[in-house]
Amino acid sequence: MMKEELPVLSVYPDKPVKELGDLFGLFFEDLNHAADGGLYGELVQNRSFEFEKVDNPEYHALYAWEKVERGDSAAQIHVETSQPLNRNNQHYLTVEITRGGEGSGVKNLGYAGGIWLEKGKDYKFSCWYAKLSAEGKPVRILLEDGNGEICSTEVSFIPEEQEWTEIVLDITAVRTGAASLYLVSDEVQIFKMDMVSLFPKDTFLGRANGMRSDIAQMLADMKPKFMRFPGGCLVHCGSLNAEDRVSQYRWKNTLGTVEQRPAKRNLWGYNQTLGLGYYEFFCFCEDIHTQPLPIISAGWDPHTLRAAPLDQMQEWIDEALDLIEFANGGTDTKWGSVRAEMGHPEPFDLKYLGIGNEEVGDSFFERFEIVHQAVKERYPEIRLIGTSGPGCDGEVFRQGWDSARKMESSYVDEHYYQSTDWMLANMHRYESYPADGPKAFLGEYASRDEKYYNALVEAAFMIGMEKAPGLGLACYAPLLCNSEYINWKPDLIWFDNHRVYGTPCYQVQKLFMNHQGDYEVLTNMEGAAVLADTNLDVSGGIRFGTNSSFSVSAVKIVNRDTGECICCDGFELNAEHQEAIVAESLPWQRYTISFRAKRRCASNTEKALQLNLKFGWKDEQNYLNWIIEGWSQVSSITAMQEGRFSDLGMYYAPSSSGQETEYRLEADGSYIEAFVNGVSHGEVVYKMPVVEQLYYSASTESESSDLIMKAVNLQTDPVTVRLNIEGNKTGSVDIWELAGYEHDDVNTFDLCEKVLPRHYTLDAIPQKMTFAPESVTMLRIH
Ligand code: AHR
């Protein structure tokens, strides 16, 4: 019999190749009600009667509130503004009990699904009130469910003060379930109230104004090395005036007591209370032992092209400098003393600061460089982070990197949401990134779904990140989603008003963070095969489409091998005629498509009113697309493979508004180049997915002295290797294995741990290791 020839996976614990530092972390943005109605523990929705249509067309000042009139009792409720609690909190509720009896007043419905109570648990009720009648009478506070069942103890207070006064009371739940918060009185009186609040007492670590403990625990359990906040587009989308309700995220507005924080429109279509503000973010990071990584604006909004005047950049410089002082300054400094007054005299030890989130274009980079330089001069120790826009490649992406290199930033924040195919084709993306100069910070990424297969491919991609010296930080996005308020999918963690679960991708992120290690060490595998699929195909139909209005003319498609040609004089594309098919199906792999186009209506950068040239069209699920003049005047080339989307590259294109513009696309198999008015604007390489024999890495962890090995097998067959671990490691081995699931398996509220790693222990290092088909394995060798 022939001796079995196994590939040898060698690990060299004494040969470090990369310091892993704070590699794997979290990205928090308040979208999907991640903060309000999510991580932030407040249970009352619209506690300060500040909800308005500007936040969401359905909102009004009494949103989530209802009048209560029991039996013969009667009440009138009005939202007023004449004697506000403070200048930032203009609206308050006047409750007039016009006829006493069984109790009338108001109730708050909480966020979707109601206020969830757990029997036996204590809750903190608070509100600001002032009496308006000569004598205050008891106001009863209790929670009741939709069937009129009492769900809590009842407490009461008498509005005795004429000036705004805060009252704080403890309530205990007597039932488990969803309820509404009632404030009712049995006697005739008038009083006003504001900032009506209910918090569970068992917030995460019992913090006042704290976090919902089950969600916070999910984050803590991951053991992230950093947390990026507060966004996302949330950072830059909005007006540049900090006083505006629709302003960009301005961290100074989030400080002080919660009733002093102004109402804010959240760009994701709701109201942001700012109850979870910068102080709370910093404290939470400290509580879960992670590095805070805030992102600030540089006075530029890429959605509406609003720009701070270049001679008024001091405000934006101060936004950065003051933030660093707030986090790290002594209590004798202006902003350090604000931090101390809020309860944290010790510095937060801020190390990272991002300037900008996905902004593109010269207007941004001019401003970015001004802020960057000022911060670098004053705080050279802070690791500054630039941004390369929302694409993975192309002119737009390169401008971000060029600017960061010029400014000597520490990191460049790359964002992309790509298909599993793209990830499989780009597993070695970061190998070519230099170790010196700015490092990549993959600040937002996900493979566009949250099934087991997505988790597997992301795991393999993370192995690549771990091994690449040119990549320093990475975080999946988005992090949290309230299932009743979905803005964006996929997300890492789902919750409703009382349940929470992590997707299979969460399980992978958690494995990688729990077992990151401090130093990546040398590994190699002899005898490993790469299973490549090189069957690249750009043949197919050619069609134009738009969600706007364009004139298209002089369309010409030329076969670059034979000179064969298809021509079309032109057509109008508009709301009535949104698509034009120029060729149903072409077998060509090398061709040029040229045409002229002119935009017929003003461009709207926010809505991305774009022209699409779809080529290599097979069906709705499989085609390439040249998106012309999309978001923020940026064009891009994208691919759809079996319904899975990838962005291949982005570049700037002049506006064709009112002027005829010449476009040309050259496809040469995998190499695609786009020209506008004869000038090359972008080239992309359309790579095919490749599945390698095994994706593997190893690291050492200083505190435990453990050697950690990670392996991802994407093949449908098991992979057995002989382990060769250099040195004298002889301890027991803890193994976590994620295996045995179908590609489409997901976790759900009902089956929240369907996809979960299995943990087992071996007494000694095995000589051979079999990695199960389509699996992720972590070995911790003690
Ligand atoms: O993660 C969701 C959004 O995606 C972020 O707000 C933005 O930065 C990106 O486009």
PDB file of C-alpha atoms and ligand atoms in Angstrom, residues 27 29 31 232-233 268 357-358 415 417 444 478 488, ligand 1:
ATOM      1  CA  PHE A  27     -18.380  49.207  14.240  1.00  0.00           C
ATOM      2  CA  GLU A  29     -23.733  53.126  14.117  1.00  0.00           C
ATOM      3  CA  LEU A  31     -29.043  52.755  12.252  1.00  0.00           C
ATOM      4  CA  GLY A 232     -21.170  55.545   9.277  1.00  0.00           C
ATOM      5  CA  CYS A 233     -22.996  58.042   7.146  1.00  0.00           C
ATOM      6  CA  TRP A 268     -31.839  56.732   8.980  1.00  0.00           C
ATOM      7  CA  ASN A 357     -16.428  58.444   6.677  1.00  0.00           C
ATOM      8  CA  GLU A 358     -16.533  57.449   3.008  1.00  0.00           C
ATOM      9  CA  HIS A 415     -15.414  50.219   3.162  1.00  0.00           C
ATOM     10  CA  TYR A 417     -19.995  45.333   0.982  1.00  0.00           C
ATOM     11  CA  GLU A 444     -16.943  48.394   7.081  1.00  0.00           C
ATOM     12  CA  PRO A 478     -23.392  47.025  10.524  1.00  0.00           C
ATOM     13  CA  TRP A 488     -29.857  47.837   6.390  1.00  0.00           C
TER      14      TRP A 488
HETATM   15  O1  AHR B   1     -23.044  50.430   7.450  1.00  0.00           O
HETATM   16  C1  AHR B   1     -24.087  51.103   6.829  1.00  0.00           C
HETATM   17  C2  AHR B   1     -23.610  52.272   5.992  1.00  0.00           C
HETATM   18  O2  AHR B   1     -22.811  51.824   4.955  1.00  0.00           O
HETATM   19  C3  AHR B   1     -22.757  53.275   6.699  1.00  0.00           C
HETATM   20  O3  AHR B   1     -23.501  54.240   7.324  1.00  0.00           O
HETATM   21  C4  AHR B   1     -21.944  53.885   5.604  1.00  0.00           C
HETATM   22  O4  AHR B   1     -20.681  54.305   6.057  1.00  0.00           O
HETATM   23  C5  AHR B   1     -21.883  52.816   4.576  1.00  0.00           C
HETATM   24  O5  AHR B   1     -22.209  53.285   3.333  1.00  0.00           O
END
